[in-house]
CSV table of C-alpha atoms and ligand atoms in Angstrom, one decimal:
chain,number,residue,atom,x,y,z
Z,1,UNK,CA,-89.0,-36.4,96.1
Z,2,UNK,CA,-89.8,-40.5,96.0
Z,3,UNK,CA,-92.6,-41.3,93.4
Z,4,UNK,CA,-94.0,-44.7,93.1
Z,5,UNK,CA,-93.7,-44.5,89.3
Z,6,UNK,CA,-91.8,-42.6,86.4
Z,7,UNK,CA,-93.3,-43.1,83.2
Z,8,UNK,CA,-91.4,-42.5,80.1
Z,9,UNK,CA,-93.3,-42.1,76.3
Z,10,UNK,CA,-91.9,-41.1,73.2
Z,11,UNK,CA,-95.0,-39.3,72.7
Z,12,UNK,CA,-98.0,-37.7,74.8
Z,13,UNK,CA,-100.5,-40.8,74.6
Z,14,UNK,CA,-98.2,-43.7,74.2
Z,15,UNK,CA,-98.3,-44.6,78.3
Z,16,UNK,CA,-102.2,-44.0,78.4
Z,17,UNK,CA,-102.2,-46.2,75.3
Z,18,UNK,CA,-100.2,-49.3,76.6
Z,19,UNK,CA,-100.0,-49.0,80.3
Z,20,UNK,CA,-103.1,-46.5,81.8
Z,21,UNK,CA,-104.7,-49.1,83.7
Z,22,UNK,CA,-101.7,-50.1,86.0
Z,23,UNK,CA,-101.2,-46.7,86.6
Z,24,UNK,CA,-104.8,-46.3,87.4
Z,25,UNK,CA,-104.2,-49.1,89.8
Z,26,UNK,CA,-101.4,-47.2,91.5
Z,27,UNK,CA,-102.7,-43.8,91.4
Z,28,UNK,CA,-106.3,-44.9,92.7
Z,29,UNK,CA,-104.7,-46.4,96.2
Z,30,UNK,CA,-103.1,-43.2,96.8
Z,31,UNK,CA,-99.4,-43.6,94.9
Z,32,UNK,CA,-97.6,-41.3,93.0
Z,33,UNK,CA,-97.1,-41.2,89.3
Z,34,UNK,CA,-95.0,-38.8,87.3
Z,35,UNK,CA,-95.2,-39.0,83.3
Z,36,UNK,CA,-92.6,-38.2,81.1
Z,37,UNK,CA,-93.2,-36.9,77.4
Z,38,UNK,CA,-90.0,-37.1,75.0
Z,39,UNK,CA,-91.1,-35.7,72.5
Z,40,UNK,CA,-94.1,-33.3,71.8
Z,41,UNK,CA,-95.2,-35.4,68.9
Z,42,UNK,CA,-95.1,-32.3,66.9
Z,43,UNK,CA,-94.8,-35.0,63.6
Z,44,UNK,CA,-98.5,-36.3,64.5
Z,45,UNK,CA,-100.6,-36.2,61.9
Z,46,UNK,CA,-103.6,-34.4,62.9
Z,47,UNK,CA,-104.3,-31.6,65.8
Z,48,UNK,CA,-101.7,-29.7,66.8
Z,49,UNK,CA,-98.8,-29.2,69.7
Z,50,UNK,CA,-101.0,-27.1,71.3
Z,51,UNK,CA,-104.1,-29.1,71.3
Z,52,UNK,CA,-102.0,-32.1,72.2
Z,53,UNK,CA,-100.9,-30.5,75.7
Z,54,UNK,CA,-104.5,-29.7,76.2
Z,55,UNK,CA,-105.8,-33.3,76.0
Z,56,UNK,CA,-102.4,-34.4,78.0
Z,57,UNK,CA,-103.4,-32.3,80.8
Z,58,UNK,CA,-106.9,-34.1,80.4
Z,59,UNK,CA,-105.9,-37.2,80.6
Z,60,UNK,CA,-103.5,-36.7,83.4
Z,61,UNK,CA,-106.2,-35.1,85.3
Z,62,UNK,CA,-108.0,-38.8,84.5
Z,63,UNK,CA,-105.4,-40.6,85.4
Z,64,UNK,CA,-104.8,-38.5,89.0
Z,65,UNK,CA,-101.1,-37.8,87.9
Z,66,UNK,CA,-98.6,-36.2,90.5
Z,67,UNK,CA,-97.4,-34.6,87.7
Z,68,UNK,CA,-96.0,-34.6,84.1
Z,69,UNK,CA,-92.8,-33.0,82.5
Z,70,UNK,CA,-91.7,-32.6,78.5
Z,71,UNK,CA,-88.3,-33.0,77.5
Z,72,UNK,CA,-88.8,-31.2,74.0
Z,73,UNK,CA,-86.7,-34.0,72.2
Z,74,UNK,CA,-87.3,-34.2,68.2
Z,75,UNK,CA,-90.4,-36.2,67.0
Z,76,UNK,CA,-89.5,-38.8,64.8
Z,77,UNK,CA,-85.8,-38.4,65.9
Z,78,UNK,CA,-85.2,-39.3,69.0
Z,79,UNK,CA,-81.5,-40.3,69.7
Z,80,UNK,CA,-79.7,-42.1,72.5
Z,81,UNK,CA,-77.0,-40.6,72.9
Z,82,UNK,CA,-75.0,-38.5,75.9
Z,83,UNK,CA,-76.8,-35.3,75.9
Z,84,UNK,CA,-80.3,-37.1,76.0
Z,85,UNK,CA,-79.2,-39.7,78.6
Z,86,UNK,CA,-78.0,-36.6,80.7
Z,87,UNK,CA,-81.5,-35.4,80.0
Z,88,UNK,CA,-83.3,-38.5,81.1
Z,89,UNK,CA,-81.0,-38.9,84.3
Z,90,UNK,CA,-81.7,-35.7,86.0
Z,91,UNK,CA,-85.6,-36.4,85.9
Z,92,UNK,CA,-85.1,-40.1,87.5
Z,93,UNK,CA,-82.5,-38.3,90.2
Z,94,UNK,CA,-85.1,-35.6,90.5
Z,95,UNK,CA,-88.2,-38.0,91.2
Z,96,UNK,CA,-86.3,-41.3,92.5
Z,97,UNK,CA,-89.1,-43.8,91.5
Z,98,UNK,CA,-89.2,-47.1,92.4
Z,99,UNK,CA,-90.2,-48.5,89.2
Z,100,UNK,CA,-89.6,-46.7,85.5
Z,101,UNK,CA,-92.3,-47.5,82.7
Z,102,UNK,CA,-90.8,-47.6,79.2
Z,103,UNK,CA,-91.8,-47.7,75.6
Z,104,UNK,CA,-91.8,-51.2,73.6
Z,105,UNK,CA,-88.8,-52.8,73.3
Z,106,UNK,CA,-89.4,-53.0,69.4
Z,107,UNK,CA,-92.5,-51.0,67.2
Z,108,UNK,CA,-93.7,-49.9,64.2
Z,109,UNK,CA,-92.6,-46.4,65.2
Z,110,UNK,CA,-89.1,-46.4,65.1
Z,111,UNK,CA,-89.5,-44.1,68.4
Z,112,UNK,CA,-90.7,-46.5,70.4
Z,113,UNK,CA,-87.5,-48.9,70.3
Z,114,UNK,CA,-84.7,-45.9,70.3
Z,115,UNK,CA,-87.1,-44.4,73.5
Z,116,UNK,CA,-86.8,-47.5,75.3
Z,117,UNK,CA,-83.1,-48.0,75.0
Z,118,UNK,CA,-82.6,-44.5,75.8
Z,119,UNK,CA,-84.7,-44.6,79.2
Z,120,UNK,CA,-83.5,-47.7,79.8
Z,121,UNK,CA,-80.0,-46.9,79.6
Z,122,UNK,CA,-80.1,-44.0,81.3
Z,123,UNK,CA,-82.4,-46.0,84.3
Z,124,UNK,CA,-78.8,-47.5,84.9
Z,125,UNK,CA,-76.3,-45.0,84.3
Z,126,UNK,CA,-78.2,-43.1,86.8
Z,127,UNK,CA,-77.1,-45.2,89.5
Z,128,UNK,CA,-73.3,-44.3,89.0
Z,129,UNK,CA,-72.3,-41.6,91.2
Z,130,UNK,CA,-69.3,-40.3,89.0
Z,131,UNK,CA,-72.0,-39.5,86.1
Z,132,UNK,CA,-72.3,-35.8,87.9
Z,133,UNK,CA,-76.2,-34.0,87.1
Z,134,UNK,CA,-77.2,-30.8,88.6
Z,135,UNK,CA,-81.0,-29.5,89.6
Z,136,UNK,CA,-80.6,-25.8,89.8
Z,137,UNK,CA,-77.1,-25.8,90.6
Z,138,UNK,CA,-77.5,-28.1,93.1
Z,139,UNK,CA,-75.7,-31.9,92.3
Z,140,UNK,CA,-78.2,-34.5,92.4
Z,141,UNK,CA,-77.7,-37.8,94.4
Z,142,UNK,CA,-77.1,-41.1,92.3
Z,143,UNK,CA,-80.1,-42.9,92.0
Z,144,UNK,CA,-81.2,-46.5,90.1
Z,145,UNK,CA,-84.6,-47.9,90.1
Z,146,UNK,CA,-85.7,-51.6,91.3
Z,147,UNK,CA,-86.9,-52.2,88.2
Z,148,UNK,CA,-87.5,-51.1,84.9
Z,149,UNK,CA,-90.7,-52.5,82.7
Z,150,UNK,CA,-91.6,-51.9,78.8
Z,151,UNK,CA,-95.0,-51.8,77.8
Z,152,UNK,CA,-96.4,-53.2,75.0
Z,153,UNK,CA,-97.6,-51.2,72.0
Z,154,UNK,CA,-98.5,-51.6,68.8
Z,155,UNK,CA,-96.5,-54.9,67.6
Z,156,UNK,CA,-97.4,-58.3,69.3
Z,157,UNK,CA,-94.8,-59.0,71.6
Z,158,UNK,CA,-94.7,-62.3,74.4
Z,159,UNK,CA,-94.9,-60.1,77.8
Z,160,UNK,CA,-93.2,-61.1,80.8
Z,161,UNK,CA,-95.7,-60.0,83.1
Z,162,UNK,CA,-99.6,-59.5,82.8
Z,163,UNK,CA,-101.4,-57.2,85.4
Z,164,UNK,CA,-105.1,-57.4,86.0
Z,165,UNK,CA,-106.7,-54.1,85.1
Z,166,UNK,CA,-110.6,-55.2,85.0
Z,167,UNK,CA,-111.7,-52.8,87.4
Z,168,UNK,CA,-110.0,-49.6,86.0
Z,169,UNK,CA,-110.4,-50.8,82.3
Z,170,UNK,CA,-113.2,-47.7,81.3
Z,171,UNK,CA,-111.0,-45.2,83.1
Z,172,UNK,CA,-108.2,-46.3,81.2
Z,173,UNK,CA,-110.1,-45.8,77.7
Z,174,UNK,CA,-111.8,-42.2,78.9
Z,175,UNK,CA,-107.9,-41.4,79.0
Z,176,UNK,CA,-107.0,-42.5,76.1
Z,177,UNK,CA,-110.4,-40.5,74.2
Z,178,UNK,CA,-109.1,-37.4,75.8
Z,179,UNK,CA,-107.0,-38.0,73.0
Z,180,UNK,CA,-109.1,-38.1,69.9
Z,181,UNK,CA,-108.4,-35.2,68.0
Z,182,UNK,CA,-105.0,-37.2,67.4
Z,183,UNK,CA,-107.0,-39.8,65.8
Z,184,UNK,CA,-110.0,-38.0,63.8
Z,185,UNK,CA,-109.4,-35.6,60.9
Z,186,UNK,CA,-111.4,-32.6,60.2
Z,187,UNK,CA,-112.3,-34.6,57.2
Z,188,UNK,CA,-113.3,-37.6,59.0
Z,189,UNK,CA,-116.4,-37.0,60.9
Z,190,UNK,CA,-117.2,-41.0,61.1
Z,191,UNK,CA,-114.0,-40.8,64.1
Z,192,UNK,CA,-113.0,-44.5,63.1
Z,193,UNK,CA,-109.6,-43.5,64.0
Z,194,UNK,CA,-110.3,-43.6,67.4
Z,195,UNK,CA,-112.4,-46.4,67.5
Z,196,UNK,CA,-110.2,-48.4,65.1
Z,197,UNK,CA,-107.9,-47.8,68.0
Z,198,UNK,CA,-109.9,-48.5,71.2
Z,199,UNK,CA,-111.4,-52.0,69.7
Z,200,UNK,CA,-107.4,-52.3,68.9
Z,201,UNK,CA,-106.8,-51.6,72.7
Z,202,UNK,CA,-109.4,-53.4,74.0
Z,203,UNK,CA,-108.3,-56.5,71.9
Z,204,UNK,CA,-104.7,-56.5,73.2
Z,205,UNK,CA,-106.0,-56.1,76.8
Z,206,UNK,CA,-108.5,-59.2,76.8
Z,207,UNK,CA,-105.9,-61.5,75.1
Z,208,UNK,CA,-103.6,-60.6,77.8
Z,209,UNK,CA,-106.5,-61.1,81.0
Z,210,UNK,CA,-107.2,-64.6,79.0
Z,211,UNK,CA,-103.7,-65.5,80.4
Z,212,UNK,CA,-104.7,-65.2,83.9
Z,213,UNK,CA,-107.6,-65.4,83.7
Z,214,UNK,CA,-109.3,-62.2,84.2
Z,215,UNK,CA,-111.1,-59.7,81.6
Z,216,UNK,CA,-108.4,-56.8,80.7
Z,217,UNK,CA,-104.9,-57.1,81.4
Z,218,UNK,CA,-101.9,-55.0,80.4
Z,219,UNK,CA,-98.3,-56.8,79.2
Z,220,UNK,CA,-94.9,-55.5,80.3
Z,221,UNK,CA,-91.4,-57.6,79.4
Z,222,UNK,CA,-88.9,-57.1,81.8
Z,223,UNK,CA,-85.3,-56.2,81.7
Z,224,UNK,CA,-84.2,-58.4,84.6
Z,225,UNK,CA,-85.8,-61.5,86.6
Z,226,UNK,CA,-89.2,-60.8,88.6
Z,227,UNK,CA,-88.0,-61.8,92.3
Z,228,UNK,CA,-90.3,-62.1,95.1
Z,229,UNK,CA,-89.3,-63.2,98.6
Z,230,UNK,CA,-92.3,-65.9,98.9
Z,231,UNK,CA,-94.3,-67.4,95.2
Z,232,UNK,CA,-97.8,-66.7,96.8
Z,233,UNK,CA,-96.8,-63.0,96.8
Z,234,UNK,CA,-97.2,-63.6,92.7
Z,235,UNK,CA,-100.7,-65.2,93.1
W,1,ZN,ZN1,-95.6,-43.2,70.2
Protein backbone atom coordinates (compact mmCIF):
# COMPACT_ATOMS: atom_id res chain seq x y z
CA UNK A 1 0.00 0.00 0.00
CA UNK A 2 1.62 3.67 -1.13
CA UNK A 3 0.01 6.61 0.94
CA UNK A 4 0.72 10.09 0.25
CA UNK A 5 1.21 10.79 3.93
CA UNK A 6 2.08 9.07 7.35
CA UNK A 7 1.38 11.14 10.20
CA UNK A 8 2.93 10.53 13.44
CA UNK A 9 1.52 12.32 17.09
CA UNK A 10 2.39 11.58 20.44
CA UNK A 11 -1.05 12.01 21.19
CA UNK A 12 -4.66 11.84 19.39
CA UNK A 13 -5.04 15.75 18.47
CA UNK A 14 -1.43 16.83 18.23
CA UNK A 15 -1.48 16.49 14.04
CA UNK A 16 -5.00 18.16 13.88
CA UNK A 17 -3.58 20.69 16.18
CA UNK A 18 -0.24 21.68 14.25
CA UNK A 19 -0.66 20.26 10.77
CA UNK A 20 -4.71 19.63 9.87
CA UNK A 21 -4.80 22.07 7.17
CA UNK A 22 -2.02 20.61 4.95
CA UNK A 23 -3.48 17.45 5.36
CA UNK A 24 -6.79 18.88 4.46
CA UNK A 25 -5.05 20.12 1.40
CA UNK A 26 -3.81 16.64 0.52
CA UNK A 27 -6.81 14.70 1.39
CA UNK A 28 -9.35 17.18 -0.42
CA UNK A 29 -7.45 16.54 -4.09
CA UNK A 30 -8.04 12.97 -3.55
CA UNK A 31 -4.52 11.78 -1.62
CA UNK A 32 -4.12 9.51 0.99
CA UNK A 33 -3.44 10.10 4.55
CA UNK A 34 -2.80 7.55 7.30
CA UNK A 35 -2.45 9.01 11.09
CA UNK A 36 -0.53 7.49 13.63
CA UNK A 37 -1.36 7.80 17.49
CA UNK A 38 1.59 6.84 19.91
CA UNK A 39 0.16 7.04 22.62
CA UNK A 40 -3.60 6.99 23.78
CA UNK A 41 -3.04 10.09 25.92
CA UNK A 42 -4.44 8.12 28.62
CA UNK A 43 -2.50 10.97 31.08
CA UNK A 44 -4.90 13.78 29.57
CA UNK A 45 -6.46 15.61 32.01
CA UNK A 46 -10.02 15.62 31.24
CA UNK A 47 -12.45 12.97 29.27
CA UNK A 48 -11.44 9.79 29.02
CA UNK A 49 -9.51 6.94 26.60
CA UNK A 50 -12.68 6.06 25.48
CA UNK A 51 -14.14 9.34 24.65
CA UNK A 52 -10.85 10.30 23.11
CA UNK A 53 -11.09 7.53 20.27
CA UNK A 54 -14.63 8.73 19.82
CA UNK A 55 -13.72 12.39 18.86
CA UNK A 56 -10.43 10.79 16.96
CA UNK A 57 -12.78 8.92 14.76
CA UNK A 58 -14.58 12.35 14.36
CA UNK A 59 -12.09 14.23 13.43
CA UNK A 60 -10.65 11.70 11.00
CA UNK A 61 -13.97 11.46 9.41
CA UNK A 62 -13.32 15.60 9.04
CA UNK A 63 -10.19 15.33 7.85
CA UNK A 64 -11.28 12.39 5.03
CA UNK A 65 -8.47 10.06 6.53
CA UNK A 66 -7.50 6.66 4.73
CA UNK A 67 -7.14 5.52 7.99
CA UNK A 68 -5.69 5.74 11.47
CA UNK A 69 -3.69 3.18 13.71
CA UNK A 70 -2.62 3.27 17.76
CA UNK A 71 0.54 2.02 18.78
CA UNK A 72 -0.57 1.79 22.64
CA UNK A 73 2.93 3.36 23.80
CA UNK A 74 2.84 4.93 27.46
CA UNK A 75 1.56 8.58 27.86
CA UNK A 76 3.90 10.75 29.31
CA UNK A 77 6.67 8.09 28.57
CA UNK A 78 7.35 7.58 25.42
CA UNK A 79 10.94 6.13 24.74
CA UNK A 80 13.15 5.81 21.75
CA UNK A 81 14.47 3.01 21.92
CA UNK A 82 14.75 -0.55 19.84
CA UNK A 83 11.45 -2.12 20.57
CA UNK A 84 9.55 1.20 19.74
CA UNK A 85 11.69 1.96 16.58
CA UNK A 86 10.72 -1.68 15.50
CA UNK A 87 7.28 -0.55 16.24
CA UNK A 88 7.35 2.59 14.17
CA UNK A 89 9.18 0.73 11.22
CA UNK A 90 6.61 -1.82 10.48
CA UNK A 91 3.83 0.91 10.01
CA UNK A 92 6.16 3.11 7.47
CA UNK A 93 7.01 -0.47 5.57
CA UNK A 94 3.32 -1.26 5.88
CA UNK A 95 2.05 2.13 4.37
CA UNK A 96 5.29 3.32 2.30
CA UNK A 97 4.49 7.14 2.40
CA UNK A 98 6.13 9.55 0.54
CA UNK A 99 6.31 12.09 3.19
CA UNK A 100 6.22 11.27 7.21
CA UNK A 101 4.71 14.18 9.48
CA UNK A 102 6.30 14.39 12.99
CA UNK A 103 5.92 16.01 16.28
CA UNK A 104 8.01 19.29 17.27
CA UNK A 105 11.40 19.08 17.30
CA UNK A 106 11.38 20.61 20.86
CA UNK A 107 7.95 21.35 23.36
CA UNK A 108 6.67 21.94 26.42
CA UNK A 109 5.51 18.34 26.54
CA UNK A 110 8.40 16.41 26.94
CA UNK A 111 6.47 13.90 24.33
CA UNK A 112 6.64 15.90 21.67
CA UNK A 113 10.64 16.04 21.31
CA UNK A 114 11.30 12.09 22.39
CA UNK A 115 8.18 11.41 19.56
CA UNK A 116 9.94 13.24 16.99
CA UNK A 117 13.38 11.65 17.44
CA UNK A 118 11.76 8.34 17.63
CA UNK A 119 9.73 8.67 14.24
CA UNK A 120 12.36 10.35 12.88
CA UNK A 121 14.86 7.78 13.51
CA UNK A 122 13.01 5.09 12.76
CA UNK A 123 11.90 7.06 9.13
CA UNK A 124 15.68 6.09 8.41
CA UNK A 125 16.35 2.95 9.91
CA UNK A 126 13.53 1.84 7.89
CA UNK A 127 15.39 2.12 4.76
CA UNK A 128 18.04 -0.49 5.82
CA UNK A 129 17.15 -3.82 4.52
CA UNK A 130 19.19 -5.89 7.18
CA UNK A 131 16.77 -4.21 9.97
CA UNK A 132 14.31 -7.50 9.27
CA UNK A 133 10.17 -6.51 10.32
CA UNK A 134 7.39 -8.92 9.66
CA UNK A 135 3.47 -8.04 8.78
CA UNK A 136 1.77 -11.28 9.62
CA UNK A 137 4.55 -13.46 9.13
CA UNK A 138 5.24 -12.09 6.07
CA UNK A 139 8.89 -9.90 5.92
CA UNK A 140 8.22 -6.46 4.89
CA UNK A 141 10.28 -4.69 2.06
CA UNK A 142 12.78 -1.85 3.25
CA UNK A 143 11.40 1.30 2.75
CA UNK A 144 12.63 5.26 3.50
CA UNK A 145 10.58 8.20 2.91
CA UNK A 146 11.53 11.42 0.64
CA UNK A 147 11.24 13.38 3.35
CA UNK A 148 10.45 13.79 6.80
CA UNK A 149 8.76 17.26 8.21
CA UNK A 150 8.04 18.38 12.02
CA UNK A 151 5.30 20.45 12.76
CA UNK A 152 5.13 23.05 14.99
CA UNK A 153 3.40 23.00 18.27
CA UNK A 154 3.19 24.69 21.22
CA UNK A 155 6.67 26.49 21.58
CA UNK A 156 7.74 29.20 18.89
CA UNK A 157 9.97 27.65 16.72
CA UNK A 158 11.61 29.46 13.15
CA UNK A 159 9.96 26.87 10.52
CA UNK A 160 11.61 25.93 7.44
CA UNK A 161 8.73 25.82 5.40
CA UNK A 162 5.23 27.61 5.50
CA UNK A 163 2.27 26.16 3.50
CA UNK A 164 -0.81 28.25 2.61
CA UNK A 165 -3.90 26.72 4.33
CA UNK A 166 -6.48 29.79 3.81
CA UNK A 167 -8.97 27.88 2.08
CA UNK A 168 -9.18 24.81 4.42
CA UNK A 169 -8.47 26.98 7.62
CA UNK A 170 -12.39 26.27 9.20
CA UNK A 171 -12.16 22.65 8.39
CA UNK A 172 -9.02 22.45 10.12
CA UNK A 173 -10.56 24.13 13.41
CA UNK A 174 -14.02 21.94 13.18
CA UNK A 175 -11.24 19.09 13.58
CA UNK A 176 -9.68 20.24 16.13
CA UNK A 177 -13.36 21.03 18.31
CA UNK A 178 -14.12 17.50 17.70
CA UNK A 179 -11.86 17.54 20.38
CA UNK A 180 -13.22 19.66 23.13
CA UNK A 181 -14.01 17.49 25.83
CA UNK A 182 -10.02 17.31 26.10
CA UNK A 183 -10.12 20.97 26.76
CA UNK A 184 -13.38 21.73 28.94
CA UNK A 185 -13.95 20.25 32.44
CA UNK A 186 -17.17 19.22 33.78
CA UNK A 187 -16.54 22.08 36.08
CA UNK A 188 -15.85 24.54 33.35
CA UNK A 189 -18.96 25.26 31.54
CA UNK A 190 -17.49 28.81 30.14
CA UNK A 191 -15.21 26.09 27.54
CA UNK A 192 -12.29 28.64 27.54
CA UNK A 193 -10.04 25.76 27.27
CA UNK A 194 -10.87 25.32 23.86
CA UNK A 195 -11.10 28.63 22.83
CA UNK A 196 -8.00 29.65 24.76
CA UNK A 197 -6.66 27.08 22.32
CA UNK A 198 -8.22 27.91 18.90
CA UNK A 199 -7.44 31.86 19.23
CA UNK A 200 -3.92 30.12 20.25
CA UNK A 201 -4.09 28.19 16.81
CA UNK A 202 -5.41 30.76 14.93
CA UNK A 203 -2.61 33.10 16.10
CA UNK A 204 0.30 30.76 15.15
CA UNK A 205 -1.33 30.18 11.69
CA UNK A 206 -1.74 33.99 10.64
CA UNK A 207 1.86 34.88 11.85
CA UNK A 208 2.97 32.11 9.64
CA UNK A 209 0.60 33.25 6.29
CA UNK A 210 2.08 36.97 7.15
CA UNK A 211 5.36 35.29 5.82
CA UNK A 212 4.04 34.70 2.42
CA UNK A 213 1.74 36.54 2.39
CA UNK A 214 -1.50 34.80 2.64
CA UNK A 215 -4.12 34.55 5.76
CA UNK A 216 -3.41 31.00 7.57
CA UNK A 217 -0.39 29.12 7.10
CA UNK A 218 1.09 26.10 8.85
CA UNK A 219 5.17 25.77 9.80
CA UNK A 220 7.18 22.56 9.42
CA UNK A 221 11.31 22.61 9.92
CA UNK A 222 12.89 20.14 7.96
CA UNK A 223 15.40 17.43 8.51
CA UNK A 224 17.25 17.77 5.25
CA UNK A 225 17.40 20.61 2.36
CA UNK A 226 14.02 21.34 0.35
CA UNK A 227 15.23 20.45 -3.32
CA UNK A 228 13.19 21.18 -6.33
CA UNK A 229 14.28 20.61 -9.87
CA UNK A 230 13.22 24.22 -11.19
CA UNK A 231 12.74 27.51 -8.19
CA UNK A 232 9.35 28.50 -9.80
CA UNK A 233 8.16 25.03 -8.70
CA UNK A 234 8.55 26.84 -4.98
CA UNK A 235 6.46 29.97 -6.04
ZN1 LIG B 1 0.75 16.07 22.44
Amino acid sequence: MNVDVLAFGAHPDDVECAAAGVILNITLQGGKVVFVDLTQGELGSFGSVESRMKEADNASEILKLFGREQLYLEDGNIKNNHGNRLKVIELIRKYKPRIILANAINDRHPDHKKASELVSEAAFLSGLKKIVTFDEDIQQEKWRPEAVYHYIQDYFIQPDVVVDITDVFEKKMSAIKAYESQFVSANDSSASGILALLSQIESTNKIFGRAINVHYAEGFTVERYVGAKNLLDLL
